[in-house]
Short mmCIF file of C-alpha atoms and ligand atoms in Angstrom, two decimals:
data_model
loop_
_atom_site.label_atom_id
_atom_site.label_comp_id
_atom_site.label_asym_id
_atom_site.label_seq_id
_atom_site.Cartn_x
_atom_site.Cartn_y
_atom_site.Cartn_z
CA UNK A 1 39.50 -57.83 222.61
CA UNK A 2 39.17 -54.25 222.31
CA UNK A 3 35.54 -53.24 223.56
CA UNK A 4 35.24 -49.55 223.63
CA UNK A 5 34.73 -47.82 227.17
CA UNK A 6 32.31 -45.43 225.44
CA UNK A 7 29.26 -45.83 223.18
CA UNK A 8 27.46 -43.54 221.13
CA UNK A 9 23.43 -44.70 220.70
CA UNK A 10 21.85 -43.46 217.81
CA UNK A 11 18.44 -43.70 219.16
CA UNK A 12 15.84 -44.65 215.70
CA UNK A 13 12.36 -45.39 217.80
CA UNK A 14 11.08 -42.14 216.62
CA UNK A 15 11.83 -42.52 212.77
CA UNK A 16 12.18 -47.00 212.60
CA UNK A 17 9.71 -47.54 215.44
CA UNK A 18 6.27 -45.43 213.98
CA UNK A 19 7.23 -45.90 210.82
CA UNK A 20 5.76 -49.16 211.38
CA UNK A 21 2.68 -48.63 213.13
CA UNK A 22 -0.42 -49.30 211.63
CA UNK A 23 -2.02 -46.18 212.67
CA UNK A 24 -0.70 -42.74 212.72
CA UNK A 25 0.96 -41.72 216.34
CA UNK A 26 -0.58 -37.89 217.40
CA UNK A 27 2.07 -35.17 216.91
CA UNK A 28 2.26 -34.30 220.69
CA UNK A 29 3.33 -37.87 221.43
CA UNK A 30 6.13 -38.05 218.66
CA UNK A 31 7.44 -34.72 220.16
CA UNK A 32 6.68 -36.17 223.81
CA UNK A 33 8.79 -39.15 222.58
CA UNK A 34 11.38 -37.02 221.34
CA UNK A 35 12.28 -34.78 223.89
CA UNK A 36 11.80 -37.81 226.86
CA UNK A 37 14.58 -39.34 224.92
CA UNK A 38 16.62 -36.29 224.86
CA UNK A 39 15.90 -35.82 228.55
CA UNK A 40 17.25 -39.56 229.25
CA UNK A 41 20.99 -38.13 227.52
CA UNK A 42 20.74 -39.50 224.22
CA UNK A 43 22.69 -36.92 222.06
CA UNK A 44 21.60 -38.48 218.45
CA UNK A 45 18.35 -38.97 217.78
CA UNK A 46 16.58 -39.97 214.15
CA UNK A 47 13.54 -37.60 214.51
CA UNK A 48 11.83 -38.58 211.49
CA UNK A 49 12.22 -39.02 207.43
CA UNK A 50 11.64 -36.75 204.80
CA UNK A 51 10.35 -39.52 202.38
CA UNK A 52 7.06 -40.01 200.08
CA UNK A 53 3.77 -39.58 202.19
CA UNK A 54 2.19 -41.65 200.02
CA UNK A 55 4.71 -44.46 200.56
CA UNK A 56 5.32 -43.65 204.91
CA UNK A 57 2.24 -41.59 205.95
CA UNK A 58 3.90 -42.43 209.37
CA UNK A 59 6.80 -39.67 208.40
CA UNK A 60 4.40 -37.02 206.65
CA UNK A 61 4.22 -34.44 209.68
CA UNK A 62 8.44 -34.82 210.60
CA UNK A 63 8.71 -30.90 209.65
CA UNK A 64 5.99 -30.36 212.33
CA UNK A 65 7.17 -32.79 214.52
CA UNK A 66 10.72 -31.01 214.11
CA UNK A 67 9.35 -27.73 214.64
CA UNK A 68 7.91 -28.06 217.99
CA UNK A 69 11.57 -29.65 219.25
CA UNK A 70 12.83 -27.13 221.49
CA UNK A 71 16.64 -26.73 220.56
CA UNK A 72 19.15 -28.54 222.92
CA UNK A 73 22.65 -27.74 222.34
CA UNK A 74 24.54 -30.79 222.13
CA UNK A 75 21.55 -33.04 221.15
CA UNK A 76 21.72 -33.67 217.11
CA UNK A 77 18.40 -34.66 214.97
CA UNK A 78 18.42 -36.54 211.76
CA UNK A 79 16.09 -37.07 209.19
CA UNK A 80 15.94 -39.87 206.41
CA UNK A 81 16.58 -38.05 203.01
CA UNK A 82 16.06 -40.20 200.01
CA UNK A 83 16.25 -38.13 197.44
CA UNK A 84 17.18 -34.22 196.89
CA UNK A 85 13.23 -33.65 197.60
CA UNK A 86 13.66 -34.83 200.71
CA UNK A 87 16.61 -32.91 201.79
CA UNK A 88 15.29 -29.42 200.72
CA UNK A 89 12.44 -29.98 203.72
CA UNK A 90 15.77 -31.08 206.05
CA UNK A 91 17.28 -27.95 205.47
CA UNK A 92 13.86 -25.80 205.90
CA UNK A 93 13.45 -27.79 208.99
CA UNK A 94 17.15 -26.63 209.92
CA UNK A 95 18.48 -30.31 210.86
CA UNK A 96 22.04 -30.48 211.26
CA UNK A 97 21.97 -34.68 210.08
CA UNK A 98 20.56 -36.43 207.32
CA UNK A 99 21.18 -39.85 206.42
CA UNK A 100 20.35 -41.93 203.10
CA UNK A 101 19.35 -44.89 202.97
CA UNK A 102 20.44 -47.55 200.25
CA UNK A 103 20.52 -52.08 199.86
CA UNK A 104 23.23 -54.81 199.70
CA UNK A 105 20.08 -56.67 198.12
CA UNK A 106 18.42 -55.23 194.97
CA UNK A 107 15.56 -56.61 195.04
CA UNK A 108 15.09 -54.56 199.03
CA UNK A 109 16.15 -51.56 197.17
CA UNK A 110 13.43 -51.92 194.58
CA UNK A 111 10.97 -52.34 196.98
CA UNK A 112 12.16 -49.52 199.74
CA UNK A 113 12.83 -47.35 196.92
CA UNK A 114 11.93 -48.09 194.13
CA UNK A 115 14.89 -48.11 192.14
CA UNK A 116 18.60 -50.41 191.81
CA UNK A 117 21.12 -49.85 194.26
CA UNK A 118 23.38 -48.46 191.42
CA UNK A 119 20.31 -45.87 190.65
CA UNK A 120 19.68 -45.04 194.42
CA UNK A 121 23.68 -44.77 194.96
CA UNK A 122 23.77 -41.85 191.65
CA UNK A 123 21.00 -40.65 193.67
CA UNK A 124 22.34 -40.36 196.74
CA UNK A 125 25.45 -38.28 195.92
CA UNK A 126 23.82 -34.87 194.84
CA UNK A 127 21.82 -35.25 198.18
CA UNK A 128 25.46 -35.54 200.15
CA UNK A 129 27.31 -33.00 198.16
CA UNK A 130 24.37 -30.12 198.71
CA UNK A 131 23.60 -31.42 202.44
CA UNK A 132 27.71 -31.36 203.21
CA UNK A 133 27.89 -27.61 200.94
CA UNK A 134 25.19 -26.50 203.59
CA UNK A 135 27.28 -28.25 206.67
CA UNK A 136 25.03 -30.99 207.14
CA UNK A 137 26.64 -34.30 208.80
CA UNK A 138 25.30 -37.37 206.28
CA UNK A 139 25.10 -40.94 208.03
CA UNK A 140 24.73 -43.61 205.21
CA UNK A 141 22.72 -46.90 205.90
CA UNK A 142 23.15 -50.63 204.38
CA UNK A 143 19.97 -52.25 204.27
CA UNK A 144 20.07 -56.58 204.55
CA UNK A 145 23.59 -56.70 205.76
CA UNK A 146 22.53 -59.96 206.77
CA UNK A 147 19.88 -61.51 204.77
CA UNK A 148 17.11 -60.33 202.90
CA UNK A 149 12.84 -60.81 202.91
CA UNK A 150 12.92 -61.00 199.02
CA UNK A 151 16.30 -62.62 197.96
CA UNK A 152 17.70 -64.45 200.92
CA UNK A 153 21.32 -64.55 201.56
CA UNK A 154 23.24 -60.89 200.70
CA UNK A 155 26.91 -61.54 199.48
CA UNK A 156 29.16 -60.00 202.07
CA UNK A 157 30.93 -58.13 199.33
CA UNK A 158 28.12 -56.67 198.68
CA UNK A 159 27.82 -55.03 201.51
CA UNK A 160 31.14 -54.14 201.94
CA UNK A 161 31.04 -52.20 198.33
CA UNK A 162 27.63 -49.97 199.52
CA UNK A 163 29.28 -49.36 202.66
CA UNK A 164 32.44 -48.38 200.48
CA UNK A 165 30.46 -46.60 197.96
CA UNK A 166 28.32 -44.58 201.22
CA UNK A 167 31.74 -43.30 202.49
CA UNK A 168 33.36 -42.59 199.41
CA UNK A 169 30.54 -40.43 198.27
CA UNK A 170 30.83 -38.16 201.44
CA UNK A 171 29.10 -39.85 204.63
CA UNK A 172 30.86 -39.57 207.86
CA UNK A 173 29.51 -43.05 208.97
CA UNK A 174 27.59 -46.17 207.72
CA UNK A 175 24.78 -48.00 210.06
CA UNK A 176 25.11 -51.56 208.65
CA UNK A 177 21.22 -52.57 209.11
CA UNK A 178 20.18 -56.09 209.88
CA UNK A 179 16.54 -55.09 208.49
CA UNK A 180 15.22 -58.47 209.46
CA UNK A 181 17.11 -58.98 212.29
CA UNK A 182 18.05 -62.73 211.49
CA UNK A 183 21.50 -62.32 211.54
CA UNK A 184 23.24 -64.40 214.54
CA UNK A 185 26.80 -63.08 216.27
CA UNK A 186 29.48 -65.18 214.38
CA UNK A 187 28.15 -63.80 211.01
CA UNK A 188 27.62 -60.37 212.45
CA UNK A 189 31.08 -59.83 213.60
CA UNK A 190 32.63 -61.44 210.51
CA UNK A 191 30.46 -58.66 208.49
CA UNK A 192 31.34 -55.70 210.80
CA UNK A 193 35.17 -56.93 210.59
CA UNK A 194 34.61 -57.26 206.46
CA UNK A 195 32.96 -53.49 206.33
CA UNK A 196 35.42 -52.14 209.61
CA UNK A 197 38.77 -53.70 207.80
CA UNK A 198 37.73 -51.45 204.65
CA UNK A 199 35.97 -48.06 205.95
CA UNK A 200 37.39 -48.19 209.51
CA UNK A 201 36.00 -48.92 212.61
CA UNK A 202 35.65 -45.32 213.55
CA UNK A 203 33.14 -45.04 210.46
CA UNK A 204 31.26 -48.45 211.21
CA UNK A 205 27.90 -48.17 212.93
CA UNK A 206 25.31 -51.68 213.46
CA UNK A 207 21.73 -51.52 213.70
CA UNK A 208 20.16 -54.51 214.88
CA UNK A 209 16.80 -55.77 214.27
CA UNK A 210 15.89 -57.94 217.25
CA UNK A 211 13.31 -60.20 215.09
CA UNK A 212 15.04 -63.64 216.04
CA UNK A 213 16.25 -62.44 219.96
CA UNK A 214 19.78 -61.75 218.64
CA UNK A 215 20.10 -58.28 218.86
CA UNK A 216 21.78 -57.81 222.00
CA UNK A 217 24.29 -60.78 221.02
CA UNK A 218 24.86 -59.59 217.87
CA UNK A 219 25.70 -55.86 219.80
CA UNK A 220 28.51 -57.80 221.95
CA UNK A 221 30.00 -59.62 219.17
CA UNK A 222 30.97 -55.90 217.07
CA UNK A 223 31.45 -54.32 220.50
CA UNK A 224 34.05 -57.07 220.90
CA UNK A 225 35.54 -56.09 217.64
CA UNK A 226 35.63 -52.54 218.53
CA UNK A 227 32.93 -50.95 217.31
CA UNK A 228 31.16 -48.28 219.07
CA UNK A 229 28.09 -46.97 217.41
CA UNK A 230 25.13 -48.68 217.86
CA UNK A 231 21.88 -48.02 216.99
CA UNK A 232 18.54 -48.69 218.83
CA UNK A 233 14.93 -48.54 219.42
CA UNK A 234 12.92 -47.26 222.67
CA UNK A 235 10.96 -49.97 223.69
CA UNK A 236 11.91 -52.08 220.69
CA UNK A 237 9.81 -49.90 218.63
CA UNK A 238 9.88 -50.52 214.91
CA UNK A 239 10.51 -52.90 212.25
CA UNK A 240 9.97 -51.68 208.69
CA UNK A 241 6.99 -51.11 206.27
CA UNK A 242 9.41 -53.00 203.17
CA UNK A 243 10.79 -56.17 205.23
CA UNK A 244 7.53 -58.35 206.09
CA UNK A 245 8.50 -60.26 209.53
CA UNK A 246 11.24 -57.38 210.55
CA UNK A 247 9.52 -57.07 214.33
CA UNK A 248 11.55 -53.67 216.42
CA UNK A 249 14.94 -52.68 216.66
CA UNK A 250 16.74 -53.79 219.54
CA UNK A 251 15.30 -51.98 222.74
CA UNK A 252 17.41 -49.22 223.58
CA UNK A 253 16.60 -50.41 227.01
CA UNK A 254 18.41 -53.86 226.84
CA UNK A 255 21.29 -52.00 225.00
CA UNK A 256 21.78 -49.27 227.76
CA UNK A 257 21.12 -52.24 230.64
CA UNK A 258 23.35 -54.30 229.35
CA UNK A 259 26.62 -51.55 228.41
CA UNK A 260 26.02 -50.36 231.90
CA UNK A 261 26.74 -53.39 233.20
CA UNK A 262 29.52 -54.14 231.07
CA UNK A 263 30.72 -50.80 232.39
CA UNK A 264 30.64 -49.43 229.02
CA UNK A 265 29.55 -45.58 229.49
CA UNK A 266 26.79 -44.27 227.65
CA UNK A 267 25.55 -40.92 228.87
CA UNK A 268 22.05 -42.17 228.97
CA UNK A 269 19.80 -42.55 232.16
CA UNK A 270 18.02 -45.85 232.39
CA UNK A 271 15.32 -44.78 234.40
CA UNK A 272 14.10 -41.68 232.22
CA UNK A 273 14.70 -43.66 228.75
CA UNK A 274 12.48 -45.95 230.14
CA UNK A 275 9.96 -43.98 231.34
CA UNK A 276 9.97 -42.02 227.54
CA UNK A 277 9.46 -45.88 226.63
CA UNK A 278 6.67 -45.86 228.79
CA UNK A 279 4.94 -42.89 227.30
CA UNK A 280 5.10 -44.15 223.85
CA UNK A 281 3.89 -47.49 224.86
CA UNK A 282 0.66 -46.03 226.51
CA UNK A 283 0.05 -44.03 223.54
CA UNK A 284 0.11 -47.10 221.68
CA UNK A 285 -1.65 -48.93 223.94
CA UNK A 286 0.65 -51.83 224.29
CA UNK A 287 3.93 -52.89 226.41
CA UNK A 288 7.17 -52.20 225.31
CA UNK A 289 8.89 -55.14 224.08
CA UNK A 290 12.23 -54.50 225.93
CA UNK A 291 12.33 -57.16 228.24
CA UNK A 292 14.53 -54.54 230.56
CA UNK A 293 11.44 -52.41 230.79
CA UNK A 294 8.93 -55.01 231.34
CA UNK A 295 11.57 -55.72 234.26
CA UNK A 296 11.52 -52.33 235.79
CA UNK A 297 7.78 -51.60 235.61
CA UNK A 298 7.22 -55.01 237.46
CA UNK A 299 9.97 -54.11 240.26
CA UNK A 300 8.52 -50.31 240.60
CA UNK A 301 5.25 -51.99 240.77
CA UNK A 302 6.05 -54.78 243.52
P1 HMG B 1 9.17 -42.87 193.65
O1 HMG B 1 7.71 -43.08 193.59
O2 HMG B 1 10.05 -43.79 192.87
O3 HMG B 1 9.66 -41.41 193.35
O4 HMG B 1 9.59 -42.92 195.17
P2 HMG B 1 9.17 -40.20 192.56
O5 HMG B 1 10.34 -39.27 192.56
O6 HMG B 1 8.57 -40.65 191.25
O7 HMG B 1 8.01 -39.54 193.46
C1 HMG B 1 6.72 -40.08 193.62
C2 HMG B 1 5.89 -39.15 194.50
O8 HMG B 1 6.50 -39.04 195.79
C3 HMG B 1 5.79 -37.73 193.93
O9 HMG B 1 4.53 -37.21 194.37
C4 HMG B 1 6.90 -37.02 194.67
O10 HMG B 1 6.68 -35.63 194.77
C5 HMG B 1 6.81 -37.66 196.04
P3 HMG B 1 3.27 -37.17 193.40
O11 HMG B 1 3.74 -36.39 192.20
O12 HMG B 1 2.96 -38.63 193.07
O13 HMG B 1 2.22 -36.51 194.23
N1 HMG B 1 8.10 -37.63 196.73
C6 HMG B 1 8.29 -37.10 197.94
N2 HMG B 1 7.45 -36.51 198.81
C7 HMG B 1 7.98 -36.08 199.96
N3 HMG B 1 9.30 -36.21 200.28
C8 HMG B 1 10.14 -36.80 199.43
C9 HMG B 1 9.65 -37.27 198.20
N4 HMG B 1 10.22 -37.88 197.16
C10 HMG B 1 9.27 -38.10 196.26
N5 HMG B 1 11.43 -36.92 199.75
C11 HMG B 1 10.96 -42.65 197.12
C12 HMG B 1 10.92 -42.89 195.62
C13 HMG B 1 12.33 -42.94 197.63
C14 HMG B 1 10.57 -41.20 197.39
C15 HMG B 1 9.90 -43.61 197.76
O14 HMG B 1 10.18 -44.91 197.35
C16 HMG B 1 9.86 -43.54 199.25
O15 HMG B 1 9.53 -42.51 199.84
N6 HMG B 1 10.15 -44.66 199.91
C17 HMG B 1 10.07 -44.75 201.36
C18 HMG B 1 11.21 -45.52 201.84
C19 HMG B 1 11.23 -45.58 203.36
O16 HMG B 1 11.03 -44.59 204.03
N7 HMG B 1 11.49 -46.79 203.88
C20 HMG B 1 11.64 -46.99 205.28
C21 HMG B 1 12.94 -46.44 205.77
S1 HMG B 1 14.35 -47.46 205.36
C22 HMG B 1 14.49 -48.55 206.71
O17 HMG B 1 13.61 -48.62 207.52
C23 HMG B 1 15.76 -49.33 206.87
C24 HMG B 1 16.70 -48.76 207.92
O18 HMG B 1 16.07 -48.68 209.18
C25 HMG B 1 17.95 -49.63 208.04
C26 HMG B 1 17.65 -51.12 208.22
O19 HMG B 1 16.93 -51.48 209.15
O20 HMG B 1 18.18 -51.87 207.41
C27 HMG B 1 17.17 -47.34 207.54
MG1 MG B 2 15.87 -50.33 210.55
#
């Protein structure tokens, strides 16, 4: 076993989690969001995405929302950049992290955006060469490492050549995304050890959708392999406008819960993340889904 003694969240509730609502969430309570999170110790945050408004009107004001951040040393934004469109209004908006997003499934790519994952991959690499020319860090994403809502079952190799293809075009890391979160642990190791044995460990990244409960279990089983980035949501935000069923990512919450008790360091307070989870969640006018925080609001209210 080689479980890390130190894990880096990237925390996605702000871009995955109101992507997905139905309704658009006021400015003042995306950069509330933001800066609770920030405030809780959680050094990467995805702020937003730079994408078609027409396609995420959740994402249209991210240069707004990015402009009333006040600038924390230490604490690193990123944006979603599809396309070289969307990276011009990342570097106006002075991010120092932009990530692009492609598929192990074509037919997810077609419908997230709109093109093959061979055309979104030719796509991608002007948008890395300019954003790594201007000094930008560029995180990569696989989309249905694990199954996908159009096509079913995603051949592992697959996802191992994207992830391949991601790095070798200039990212410094690939997120392998269960989208619909039906992925279980034995089959989520097996693909972080497939896409870890080829890119490295140090480059491999798992974001969990928590649709089917397994998010936390499906966390263990890479931690156990030795991965160390992990991606989640505050309050289990999220799911994603393209992948019908996809419910939030797993709740940054039960991720930061659980590595504290494994003794796995984080740099994140508990309390104040879920508090910012809190905040969101009365915006919203619902309760988070993080069983953790359901816990702690019932003990603080006993
Ligand atoms: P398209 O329609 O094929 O592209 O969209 P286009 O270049 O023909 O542009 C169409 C219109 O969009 C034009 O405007 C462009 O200017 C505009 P019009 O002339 O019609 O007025 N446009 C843009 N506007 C602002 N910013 C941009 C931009 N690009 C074009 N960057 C495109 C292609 C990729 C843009 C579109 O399909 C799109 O925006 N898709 C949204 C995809 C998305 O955000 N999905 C959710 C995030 S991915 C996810 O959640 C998965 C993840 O969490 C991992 C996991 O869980 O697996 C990351
Ligand atoms: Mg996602």
């Amino acid at each position: 076993m080689s479980r890390p003694a130190t894990v880096r969240i990237v925390e996605v509730g702000p871009r995955d989690g109101l992507q997905n609502e139905p309704g658009i969430v006021p400015l003042a309570a995306k950069v509330a969001l933001i800066e609770g999170l920030a405030d809780a110790g959680l050094k990467n945050i995805e702020a937003g995405s730079f994408v078609s408004p027409k396609w995420v009107p959740q994402m249209a004001d991210t240069a707004e929302v990015l402009a009333a951040l006040r600038p924390r040393p230490g604490v690193r934004y990123c944006v979603l950049t599809p396309n070289l469109k969307g990276l011009e209004a990342a570097l106006a908006a002075g991010v120092e992290e932009v990530a692009v997003f492609g598929a192990a499934s074509e037919a997810f790519s077609q419908k997230n955006i709109n093109c093959s994952i061979e055309e979104s991959l030719a796509r991608f690499q002007p948008v890395v060469d300019l954003a790594r020319e201007k000094g930008l860090l560029v995180r990569g994403y696989v989309s249905c490492v694990l199954g996908c809502p159009y096509q079913g079952e995603v051949p592992l190799a697959k996802v191992v050549e994207v992830a391949e293809k991601l790095m070798a075009m200039g990212c410094y890391e690939v997120s392998l995304g269960d989208t619909i979160g039906v992925g279980t642990p034995d089959k989520a190791r097996a693909m972080a050890d497939a896409v870890a044995g080829s890119i490295g460990l140090a480059h491999t990244a798992v974001h969990f959708h928590d649709t089917y409960g397994q998010g936390l279990a499906n966390v263990l089983a890479c931690l156990d392999l030795g991965v160390a980035t992990v991606d989640a949501s505050v309050a289990g935000l999220g799911g994603c406008p393209y992948a019908k069923g996809a419910s939030g990512n797993l709740a940054t919450e039960d991720l930061v819960y659980m590595l504290d008790g494994l003794g796995v360091e984080t740099g994140v307070s508990l309390d104040l993340l879920a508090a910012a989870g809190r905040a969101i969640s009365d915006v919203l006018g619902r309760a988070p889904t993080s069983r953790v925080a359901r816990a702690l609001a019932a003990k603080a209210a006993a």
